[in-house]
Short mmCIF file of C-alpha atoms and ligand atoms in Angstrom, two decimals:
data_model
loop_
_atom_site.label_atom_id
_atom_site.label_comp_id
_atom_site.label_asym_id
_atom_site.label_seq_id
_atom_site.Cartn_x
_atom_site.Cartn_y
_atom_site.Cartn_z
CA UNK M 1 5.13 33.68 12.76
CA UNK M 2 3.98 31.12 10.78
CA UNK M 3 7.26 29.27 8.28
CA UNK M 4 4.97 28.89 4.81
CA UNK M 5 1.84 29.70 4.13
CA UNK M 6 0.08 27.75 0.85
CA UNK M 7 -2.58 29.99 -0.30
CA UNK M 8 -4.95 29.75 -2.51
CA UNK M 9 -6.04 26.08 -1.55
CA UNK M 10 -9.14 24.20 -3.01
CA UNK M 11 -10.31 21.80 -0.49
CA UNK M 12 -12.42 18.80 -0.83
CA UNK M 13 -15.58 20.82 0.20
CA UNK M 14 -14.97 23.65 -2.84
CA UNK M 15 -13.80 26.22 -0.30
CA UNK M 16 -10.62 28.16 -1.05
CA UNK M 17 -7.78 28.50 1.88
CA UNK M 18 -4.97 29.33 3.15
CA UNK M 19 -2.77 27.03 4.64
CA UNK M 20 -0.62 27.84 7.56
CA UNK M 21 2.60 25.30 8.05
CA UNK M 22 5.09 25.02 10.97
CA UNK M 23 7.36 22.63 12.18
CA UNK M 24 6.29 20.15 9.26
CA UNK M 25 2.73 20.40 10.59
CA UNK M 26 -0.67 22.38 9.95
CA UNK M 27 -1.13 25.30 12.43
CA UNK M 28 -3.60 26.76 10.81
CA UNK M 29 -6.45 27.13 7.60
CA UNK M 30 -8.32 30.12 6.98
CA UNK M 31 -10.72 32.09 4.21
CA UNK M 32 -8.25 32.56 1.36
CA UNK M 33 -6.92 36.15 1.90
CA UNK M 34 -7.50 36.30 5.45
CA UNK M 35 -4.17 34.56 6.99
CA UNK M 36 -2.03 36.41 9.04
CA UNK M 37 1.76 36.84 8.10
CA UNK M 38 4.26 34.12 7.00
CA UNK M 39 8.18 34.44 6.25
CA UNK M 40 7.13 32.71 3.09
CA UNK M 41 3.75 32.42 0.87
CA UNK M 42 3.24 29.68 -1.70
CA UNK M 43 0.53 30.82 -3.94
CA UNK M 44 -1.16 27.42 -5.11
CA UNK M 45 -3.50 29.15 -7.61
CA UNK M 46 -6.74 26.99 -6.81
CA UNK M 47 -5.21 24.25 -7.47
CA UNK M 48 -7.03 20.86 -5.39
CA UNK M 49 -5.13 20.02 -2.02
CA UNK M 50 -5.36 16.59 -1.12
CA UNK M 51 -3.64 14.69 1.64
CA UNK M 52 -0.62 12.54 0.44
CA UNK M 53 -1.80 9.17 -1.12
CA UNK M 54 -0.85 6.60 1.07
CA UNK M 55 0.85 3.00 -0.63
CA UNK M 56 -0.17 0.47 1.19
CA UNK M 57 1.35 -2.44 -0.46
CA UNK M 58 4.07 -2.80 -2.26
CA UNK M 59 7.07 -4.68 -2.83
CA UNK M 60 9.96 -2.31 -3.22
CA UNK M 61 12.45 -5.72 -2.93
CA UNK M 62 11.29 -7.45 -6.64
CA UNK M 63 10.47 -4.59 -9.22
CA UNK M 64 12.20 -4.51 -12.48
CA UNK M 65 11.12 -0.94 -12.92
CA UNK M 66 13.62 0.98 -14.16
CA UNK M 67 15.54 -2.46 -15.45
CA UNK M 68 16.10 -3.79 -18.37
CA UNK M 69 12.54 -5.38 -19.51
CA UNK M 70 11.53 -9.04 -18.34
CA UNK M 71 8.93 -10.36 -20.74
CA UNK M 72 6.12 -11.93 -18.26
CA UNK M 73 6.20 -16.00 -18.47
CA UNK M 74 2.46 -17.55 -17.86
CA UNK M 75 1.93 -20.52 -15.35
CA UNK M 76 1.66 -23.77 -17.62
CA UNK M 77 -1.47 -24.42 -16.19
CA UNK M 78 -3.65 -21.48 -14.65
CA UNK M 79 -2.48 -18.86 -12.01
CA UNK M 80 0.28 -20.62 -8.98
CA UNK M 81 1.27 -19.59 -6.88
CA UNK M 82 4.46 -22.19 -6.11
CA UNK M 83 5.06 -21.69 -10.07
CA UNK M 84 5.39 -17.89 -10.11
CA UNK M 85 7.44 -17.67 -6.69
CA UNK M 86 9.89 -20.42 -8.76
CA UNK M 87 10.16 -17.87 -11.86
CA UNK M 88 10.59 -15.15 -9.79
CA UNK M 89 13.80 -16.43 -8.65
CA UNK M 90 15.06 -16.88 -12.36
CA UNK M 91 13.86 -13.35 -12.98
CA UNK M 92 15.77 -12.18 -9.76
CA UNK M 93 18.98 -13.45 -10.23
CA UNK M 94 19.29 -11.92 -13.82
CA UNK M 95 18.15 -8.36 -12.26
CA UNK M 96 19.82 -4.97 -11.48
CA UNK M 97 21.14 -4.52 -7.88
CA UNK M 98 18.18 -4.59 -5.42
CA UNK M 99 19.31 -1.22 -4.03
CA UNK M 100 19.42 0.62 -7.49
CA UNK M 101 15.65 -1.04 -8.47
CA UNK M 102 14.03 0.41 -5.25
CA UNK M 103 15.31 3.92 -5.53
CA UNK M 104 13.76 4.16 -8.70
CA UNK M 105 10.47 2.74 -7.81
CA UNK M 106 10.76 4.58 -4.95
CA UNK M 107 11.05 7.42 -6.54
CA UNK M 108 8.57 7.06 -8.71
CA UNK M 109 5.62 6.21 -6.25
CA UNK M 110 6.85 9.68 -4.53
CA UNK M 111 6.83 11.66 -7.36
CA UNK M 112 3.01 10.70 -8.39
CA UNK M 113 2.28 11.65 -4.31
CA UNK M 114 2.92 9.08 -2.13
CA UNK M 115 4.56 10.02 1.51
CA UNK M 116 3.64 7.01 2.99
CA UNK M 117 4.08 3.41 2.15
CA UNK M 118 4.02 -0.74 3.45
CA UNK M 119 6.01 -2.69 1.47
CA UNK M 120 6.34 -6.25 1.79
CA UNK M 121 10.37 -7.52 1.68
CA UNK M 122 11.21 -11.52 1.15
CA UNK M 123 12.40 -13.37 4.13
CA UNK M 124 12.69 -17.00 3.73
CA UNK M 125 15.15 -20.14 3.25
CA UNK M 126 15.99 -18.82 -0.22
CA UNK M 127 17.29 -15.29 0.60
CA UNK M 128 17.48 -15.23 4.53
CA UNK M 129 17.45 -11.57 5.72
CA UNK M 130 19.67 -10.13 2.76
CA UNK M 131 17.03 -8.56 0.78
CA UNK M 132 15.52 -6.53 4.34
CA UNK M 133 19.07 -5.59 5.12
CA UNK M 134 19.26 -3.78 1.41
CA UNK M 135 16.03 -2.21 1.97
CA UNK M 136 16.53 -0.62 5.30
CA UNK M 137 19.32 0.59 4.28
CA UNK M 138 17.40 2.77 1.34
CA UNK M 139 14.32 3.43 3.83
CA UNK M 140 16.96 5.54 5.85
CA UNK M 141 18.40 7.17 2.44
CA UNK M 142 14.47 8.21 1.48
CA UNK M 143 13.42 9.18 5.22
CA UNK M 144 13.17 12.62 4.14
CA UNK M 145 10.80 12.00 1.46
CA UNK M 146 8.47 9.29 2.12
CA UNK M 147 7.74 7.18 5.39
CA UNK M 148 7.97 3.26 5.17
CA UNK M 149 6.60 0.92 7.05
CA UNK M 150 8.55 -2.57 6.20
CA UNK M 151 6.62 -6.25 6.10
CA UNK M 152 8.88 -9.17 6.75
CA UNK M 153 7.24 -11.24 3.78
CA UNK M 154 8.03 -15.11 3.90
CA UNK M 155 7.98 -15.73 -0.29
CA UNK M 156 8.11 -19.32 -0.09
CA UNK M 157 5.70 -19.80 2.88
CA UNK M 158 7.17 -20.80 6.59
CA UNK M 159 6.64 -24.12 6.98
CA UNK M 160 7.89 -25.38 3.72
CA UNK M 161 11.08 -22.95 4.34
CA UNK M 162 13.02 -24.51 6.97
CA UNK M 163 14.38 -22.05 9.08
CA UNK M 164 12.09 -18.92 7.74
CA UNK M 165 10.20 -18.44 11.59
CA UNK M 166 13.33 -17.91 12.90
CA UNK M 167 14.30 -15.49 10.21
CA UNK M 168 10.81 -13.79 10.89
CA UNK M 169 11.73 -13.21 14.08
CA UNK M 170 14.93 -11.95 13.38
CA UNK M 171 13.98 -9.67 10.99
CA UNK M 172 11.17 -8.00 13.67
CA UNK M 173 14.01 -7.32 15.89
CA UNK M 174 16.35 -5.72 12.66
CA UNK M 175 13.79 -3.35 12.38
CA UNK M 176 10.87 -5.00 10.08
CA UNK M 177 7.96 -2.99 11.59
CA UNK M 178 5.25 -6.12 10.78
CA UNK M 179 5.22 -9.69 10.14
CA UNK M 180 3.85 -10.94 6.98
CA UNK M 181 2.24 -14.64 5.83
CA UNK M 182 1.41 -16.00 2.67
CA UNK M 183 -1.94 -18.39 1.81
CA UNK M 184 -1.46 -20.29 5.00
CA UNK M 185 -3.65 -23.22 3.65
CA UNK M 186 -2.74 -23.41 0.32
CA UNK M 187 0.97 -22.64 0.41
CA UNK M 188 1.95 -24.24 3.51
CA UNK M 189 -1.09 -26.99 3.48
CA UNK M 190 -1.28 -25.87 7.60
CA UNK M 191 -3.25 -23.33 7.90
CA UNK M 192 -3.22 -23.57 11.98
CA UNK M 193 0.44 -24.07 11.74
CA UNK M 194 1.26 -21.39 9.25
CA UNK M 195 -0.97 -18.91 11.67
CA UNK M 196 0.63 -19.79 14.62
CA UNK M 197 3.86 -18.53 13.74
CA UNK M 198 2.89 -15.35 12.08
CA UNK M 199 0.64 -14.68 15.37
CA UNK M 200 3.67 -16.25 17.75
CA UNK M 201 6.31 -13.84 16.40
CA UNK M 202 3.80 -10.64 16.37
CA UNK M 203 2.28 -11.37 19.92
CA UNK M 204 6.23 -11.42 20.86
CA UNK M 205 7.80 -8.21 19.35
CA UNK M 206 4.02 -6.40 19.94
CA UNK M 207 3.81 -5.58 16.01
CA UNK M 208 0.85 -6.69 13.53
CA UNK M 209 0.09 -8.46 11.04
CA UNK M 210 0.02 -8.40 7.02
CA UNK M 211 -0.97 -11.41 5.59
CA UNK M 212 -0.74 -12.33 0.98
CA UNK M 213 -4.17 -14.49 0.80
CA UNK M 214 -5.08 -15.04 -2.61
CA UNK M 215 -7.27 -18.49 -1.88
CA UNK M 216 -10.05 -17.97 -3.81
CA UNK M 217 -13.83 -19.13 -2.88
CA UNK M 218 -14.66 -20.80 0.71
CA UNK M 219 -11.01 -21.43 1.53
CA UNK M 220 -10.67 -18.15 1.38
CA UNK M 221 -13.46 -16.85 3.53
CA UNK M 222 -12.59 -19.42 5.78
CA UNK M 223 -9.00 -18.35 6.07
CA UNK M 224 -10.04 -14.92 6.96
CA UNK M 225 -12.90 -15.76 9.29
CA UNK M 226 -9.56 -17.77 10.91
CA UNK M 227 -7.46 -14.10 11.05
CA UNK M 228 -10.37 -12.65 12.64
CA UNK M 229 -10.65 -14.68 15.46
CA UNK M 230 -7.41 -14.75 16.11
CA UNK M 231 -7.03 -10.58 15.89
CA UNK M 232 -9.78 -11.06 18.22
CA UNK M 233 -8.41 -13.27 20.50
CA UNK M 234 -5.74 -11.86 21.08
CA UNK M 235 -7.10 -8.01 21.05
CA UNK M 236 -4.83 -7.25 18.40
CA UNK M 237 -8.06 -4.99 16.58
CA UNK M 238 -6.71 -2.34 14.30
CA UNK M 239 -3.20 -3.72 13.82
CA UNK M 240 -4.11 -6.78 11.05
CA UNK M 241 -4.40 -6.68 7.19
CA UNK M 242 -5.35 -9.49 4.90
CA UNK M 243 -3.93 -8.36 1.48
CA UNK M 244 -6.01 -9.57 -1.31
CA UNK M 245 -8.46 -11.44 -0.02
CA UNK M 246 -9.78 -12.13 -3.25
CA UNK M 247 -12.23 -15.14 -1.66
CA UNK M 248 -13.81 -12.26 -0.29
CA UNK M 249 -14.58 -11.71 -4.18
CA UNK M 250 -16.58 -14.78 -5.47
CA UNK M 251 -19.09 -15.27 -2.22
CA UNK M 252 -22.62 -14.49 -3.07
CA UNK M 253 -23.93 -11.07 -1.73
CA UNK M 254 -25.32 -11.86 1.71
CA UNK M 255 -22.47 -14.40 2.80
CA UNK M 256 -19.35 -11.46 1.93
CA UNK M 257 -22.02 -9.42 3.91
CA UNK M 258 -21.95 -11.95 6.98
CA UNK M 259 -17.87 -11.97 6.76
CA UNK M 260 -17.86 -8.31 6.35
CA UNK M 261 -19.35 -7.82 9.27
CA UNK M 262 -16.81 -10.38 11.01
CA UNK M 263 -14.56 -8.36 9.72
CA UNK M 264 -15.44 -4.84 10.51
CA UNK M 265 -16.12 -6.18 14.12
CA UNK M 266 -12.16 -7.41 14.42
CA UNK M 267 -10.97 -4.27 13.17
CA UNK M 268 -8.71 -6.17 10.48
CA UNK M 269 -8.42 -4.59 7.43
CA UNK M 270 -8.49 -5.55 3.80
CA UNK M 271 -5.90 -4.68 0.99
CA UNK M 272 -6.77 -4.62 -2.94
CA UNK M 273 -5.36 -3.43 -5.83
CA UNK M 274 -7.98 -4.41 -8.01
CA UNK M 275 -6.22 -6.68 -10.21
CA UNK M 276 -7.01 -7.58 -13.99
CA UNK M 277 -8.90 -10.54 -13.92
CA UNK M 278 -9.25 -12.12 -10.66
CA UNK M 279 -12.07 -11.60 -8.33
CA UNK M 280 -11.42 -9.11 -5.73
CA UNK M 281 -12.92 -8.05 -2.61
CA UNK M 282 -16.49 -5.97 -3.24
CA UNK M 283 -15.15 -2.21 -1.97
CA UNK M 284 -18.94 -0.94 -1.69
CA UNK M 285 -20.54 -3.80 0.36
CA UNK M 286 -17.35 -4.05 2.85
CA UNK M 287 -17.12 -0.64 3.30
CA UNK M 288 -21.15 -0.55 3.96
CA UNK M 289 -20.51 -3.20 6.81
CA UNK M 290 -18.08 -0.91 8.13
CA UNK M 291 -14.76 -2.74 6.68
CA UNK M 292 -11.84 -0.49 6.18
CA UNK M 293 -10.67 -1.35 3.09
CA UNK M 294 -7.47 0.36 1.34
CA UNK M 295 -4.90 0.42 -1.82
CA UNK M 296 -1.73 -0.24 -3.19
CA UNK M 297 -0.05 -1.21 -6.12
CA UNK M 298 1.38 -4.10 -5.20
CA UNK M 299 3.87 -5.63 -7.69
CA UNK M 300 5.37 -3.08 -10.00
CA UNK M 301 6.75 -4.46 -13.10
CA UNK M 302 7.81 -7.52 -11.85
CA UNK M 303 7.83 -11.31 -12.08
CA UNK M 304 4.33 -11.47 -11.23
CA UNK M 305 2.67 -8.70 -13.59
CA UNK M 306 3.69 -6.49 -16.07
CA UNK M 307 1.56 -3.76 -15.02
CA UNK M 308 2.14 -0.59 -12.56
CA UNK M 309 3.67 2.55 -12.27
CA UNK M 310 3.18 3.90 -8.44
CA UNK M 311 0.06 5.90 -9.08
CA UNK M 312 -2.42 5.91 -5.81
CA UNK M 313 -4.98 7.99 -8.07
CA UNK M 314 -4.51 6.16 -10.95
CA UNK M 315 -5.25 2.96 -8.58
CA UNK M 316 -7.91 4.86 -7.36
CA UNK M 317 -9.25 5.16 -10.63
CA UNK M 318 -8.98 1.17 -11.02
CA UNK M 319 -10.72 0.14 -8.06
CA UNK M 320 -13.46 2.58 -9.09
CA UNK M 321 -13.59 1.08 -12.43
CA UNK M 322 -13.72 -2.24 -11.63
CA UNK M 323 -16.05 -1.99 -8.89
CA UNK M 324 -18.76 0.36 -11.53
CA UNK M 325 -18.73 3.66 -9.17
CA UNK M 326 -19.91 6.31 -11.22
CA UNK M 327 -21.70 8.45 -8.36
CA UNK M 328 -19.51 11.16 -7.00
CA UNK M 329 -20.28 9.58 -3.88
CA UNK M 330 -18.62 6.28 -5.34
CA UNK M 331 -16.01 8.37 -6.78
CA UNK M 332 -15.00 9.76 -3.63
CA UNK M 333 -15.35 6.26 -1.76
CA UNK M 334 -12.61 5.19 -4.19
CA UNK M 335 -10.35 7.97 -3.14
CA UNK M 336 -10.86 7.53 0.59
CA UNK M 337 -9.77 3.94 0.02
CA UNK M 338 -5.81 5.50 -1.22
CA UNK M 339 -6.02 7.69 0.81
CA UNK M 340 -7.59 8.35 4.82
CA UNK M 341 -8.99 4.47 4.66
CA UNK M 342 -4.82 3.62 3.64
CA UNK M 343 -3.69 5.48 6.72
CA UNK M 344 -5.87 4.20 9.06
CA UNK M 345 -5.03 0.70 8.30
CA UNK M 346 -1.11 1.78 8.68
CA UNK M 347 -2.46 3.30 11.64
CA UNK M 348 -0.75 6.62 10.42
CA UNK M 349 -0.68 9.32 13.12
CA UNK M 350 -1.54 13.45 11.72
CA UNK M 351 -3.10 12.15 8.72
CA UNK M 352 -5.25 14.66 6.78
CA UNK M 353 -6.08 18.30 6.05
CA UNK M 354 -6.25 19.77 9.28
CA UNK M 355 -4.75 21.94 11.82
CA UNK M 356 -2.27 19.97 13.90
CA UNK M 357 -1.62 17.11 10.66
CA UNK M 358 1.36 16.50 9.09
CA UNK M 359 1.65 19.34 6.15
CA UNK M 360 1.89 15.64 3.63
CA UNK M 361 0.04 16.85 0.62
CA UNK M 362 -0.26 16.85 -2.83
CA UNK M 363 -2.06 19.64 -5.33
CA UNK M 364 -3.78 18.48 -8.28
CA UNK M 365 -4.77 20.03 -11.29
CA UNK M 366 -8.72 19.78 -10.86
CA UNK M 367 -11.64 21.22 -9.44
CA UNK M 368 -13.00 18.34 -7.30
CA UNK M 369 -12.22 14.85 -5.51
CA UNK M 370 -14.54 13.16 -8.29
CA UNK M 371 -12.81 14.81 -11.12
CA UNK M 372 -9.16 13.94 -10.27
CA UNK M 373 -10.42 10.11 -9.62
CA UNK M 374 -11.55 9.71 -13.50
CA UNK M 375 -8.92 12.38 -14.99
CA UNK M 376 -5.52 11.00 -12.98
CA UNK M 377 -4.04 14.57 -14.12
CA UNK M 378 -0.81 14.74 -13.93
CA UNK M 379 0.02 17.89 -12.91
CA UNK M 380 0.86 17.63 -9.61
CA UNK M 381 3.38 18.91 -6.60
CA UNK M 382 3.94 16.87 -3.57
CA UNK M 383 4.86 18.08 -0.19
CA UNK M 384 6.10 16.38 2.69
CA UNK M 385 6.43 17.84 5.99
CA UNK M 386 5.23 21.50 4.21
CA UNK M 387 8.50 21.25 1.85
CA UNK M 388 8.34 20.49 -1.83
CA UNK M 389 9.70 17.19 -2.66
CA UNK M 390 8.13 16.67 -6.49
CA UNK M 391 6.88 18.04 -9.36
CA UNK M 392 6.55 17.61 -13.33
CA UNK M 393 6.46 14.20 -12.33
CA UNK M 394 10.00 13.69 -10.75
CA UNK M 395 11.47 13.79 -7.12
CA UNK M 396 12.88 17.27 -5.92
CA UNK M 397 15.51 16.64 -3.44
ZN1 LIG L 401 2.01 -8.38 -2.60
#
């Protein structure tokens, strides 16, 4: 006999089910009304299903959410990146305990619907493995909730960190699931150099790639043309993001059409969160050359920004805005990008509404895709593995 049985189900497509979950997974959906027998019903009421959002970048390590507020302090002169990694150590050492700040933005991201998440975690010179260690430690406390997927992120690049491509190595083999990189040209002035470790420690453990690139213009494109050929080379299609990208932002319309297609073709894909005022990668034209191209908040409240608050359809809403989709069509391109486009680039197994998926989803309080993109309603309950684990906007444990 089926465990629980969800009925009254709105899909995506406007049709009303019932959903049949055992074992944590789908086994079955049917015509509302027409499921056999479960040892327990959960009438849903018409509310939307959805699957899960998926957070594909954040940084669960250097939020202040939930802390004591840090007024944001501007770069003296236009956005560094050297600058801001300096005040984030200031910030840092005046913080809560690491452990305390991630269960509460932890918390939060689950309790607006995310089940699944990458977060990047420093590793370099300046704080070795310690914060990774803290942060596995609450992945295993929150396994029952939400699945994480952990970047070893080298803050204050690799090669002007003595000692951090050891440390990326180590922290692959403590259980870091991907290794991360950060501007290799601009950061690290080597962008060959800076590549060959990130590639080096990946090729060894056989885990990808998730590189920060916020080079703007040519060095940009260039940079990612460079991952490309290198995810090519070494047939590692499917398993490399570039984060940001925003170079891919300020080409003119046919060249970010010839790198898309680069792109698409090396199965890397691209990361925004469609930040205030920088350029960012254009979601319509990469997606129409075939790039997968997915969401997350990245920073939270934190040294960098003073915006955020864990919301995948809220972010949805963002990258919609910013990139002018009013079409439902456009609408519904926006929520594919937080949600199926975030799990293929995670390369998240059972993802979806359908038999034989994980039972990860999340009910909304509208009648459509397009509707809950530009109304964010709140109303929501969250389910992972067919078991609630929020609602009224706060974990259930
Ligand atoms: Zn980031």
């Amino acid at each position: 006999m089926t465990e629980t049985l969800f009925t009254h189900a709105t899909l995506a497509d406007g049709s009303l089910k019932d959903i049949g979950v055992t074992g944590g997974r789908i086994v079955s959906i049917m015509p509302a009304g027409t499921a056999s027998d479960a040892a327990r019903k959960v009438d849903l009421a018409g509310a939307l299903l959805v699957p899960a959002f998926v957070e594909g970048h954040i940084h669960l390590d250097t939020s202040f959410y939930g802390d004591t507020w840090i007024p944001h302090k501007p770069c003296t002169n236009g956005f560094d990146v050297h600058e801001r990694v300096a005040f984030q150590a200031e910030n840092m050492a005046q913080a809560a305990p690491m452990a305390e700040r991630a269960r509460k933005q932890l918390e939060l991201c689950v309790s607006h619907g995310s089940t699944q998440m990458r977060s990047h975690v420093m590793v370099d010179g300046s704080v070795g493995l310690k914060s990774l260690e803290t942060i596995l430690a609450i992945r295993e406390e929150y396994r029952d909730i939400i699945d994480i997927q952990l970047v070893a992120f080298p803050q204050s690049g690799i090669l002007k960190s003595p000692g951090t491509a050891e440390l990326l190595d180590e922290a692959i083999a403590m259980g870091a699931d991907l290794v991360g990189g950060l501007d290799p040209a601009s950061f690290d002035r080597d962008l060959q150099g800076h590549l060959d470790v990130v590639f080096g420690v990946a090729e060894k453990h056989g885990v990808g790639i998730d590189i920060h690139l916020h080079d703007f213009g040519s060095l940009g494109a260039f940079t990612v043309e460079e991952i490309c050929a290198r995810t090519v080379a070494l047939g590692m299609q499917g398993k490399v993001v570039v984060s940001h990208a925003y170079g891919l932002g300020n080409l003119d319309p046919d060249a970010a059409r010839g790198i898309g297609a680069k792109i698409a073709a090396a199965g890397v894909s691209i990361m925004t969160n469609a930040p205030g005022d920088h350029a960012f990668p254009p979601v319509a034209l990469l997606r129409a050359e075939g790039v997968n191209i997915f969401g997350g908040s990245d920073n939270i409240r934190d040294s960098w920004w003073p915006y955020g608050d864990g919301d995948m359809l809220g972010r949805a809403m963002m990258i919609g805005y910013r990139s002018g989709f009013y079409t439902d069509e456009e609408l519904s391109a926006a929520f594919d990008v937080v949600t199926a486009a975030g799990a293929k680039a995670l390369g998240l197994e059972g993802y979806g509404i359908a038999v034989g998926a994980k039972a990860d989803f999340v009910t909304l309080a509208a009648a459509h895709v397009p509707e809950a993109v530009v109304a964010v309603p709140k109303d929501r309950r969250v389910f992972k593995a067919g078991r609630l684990v929020a609602e009224n906007g706060a974990v259930v444990r």
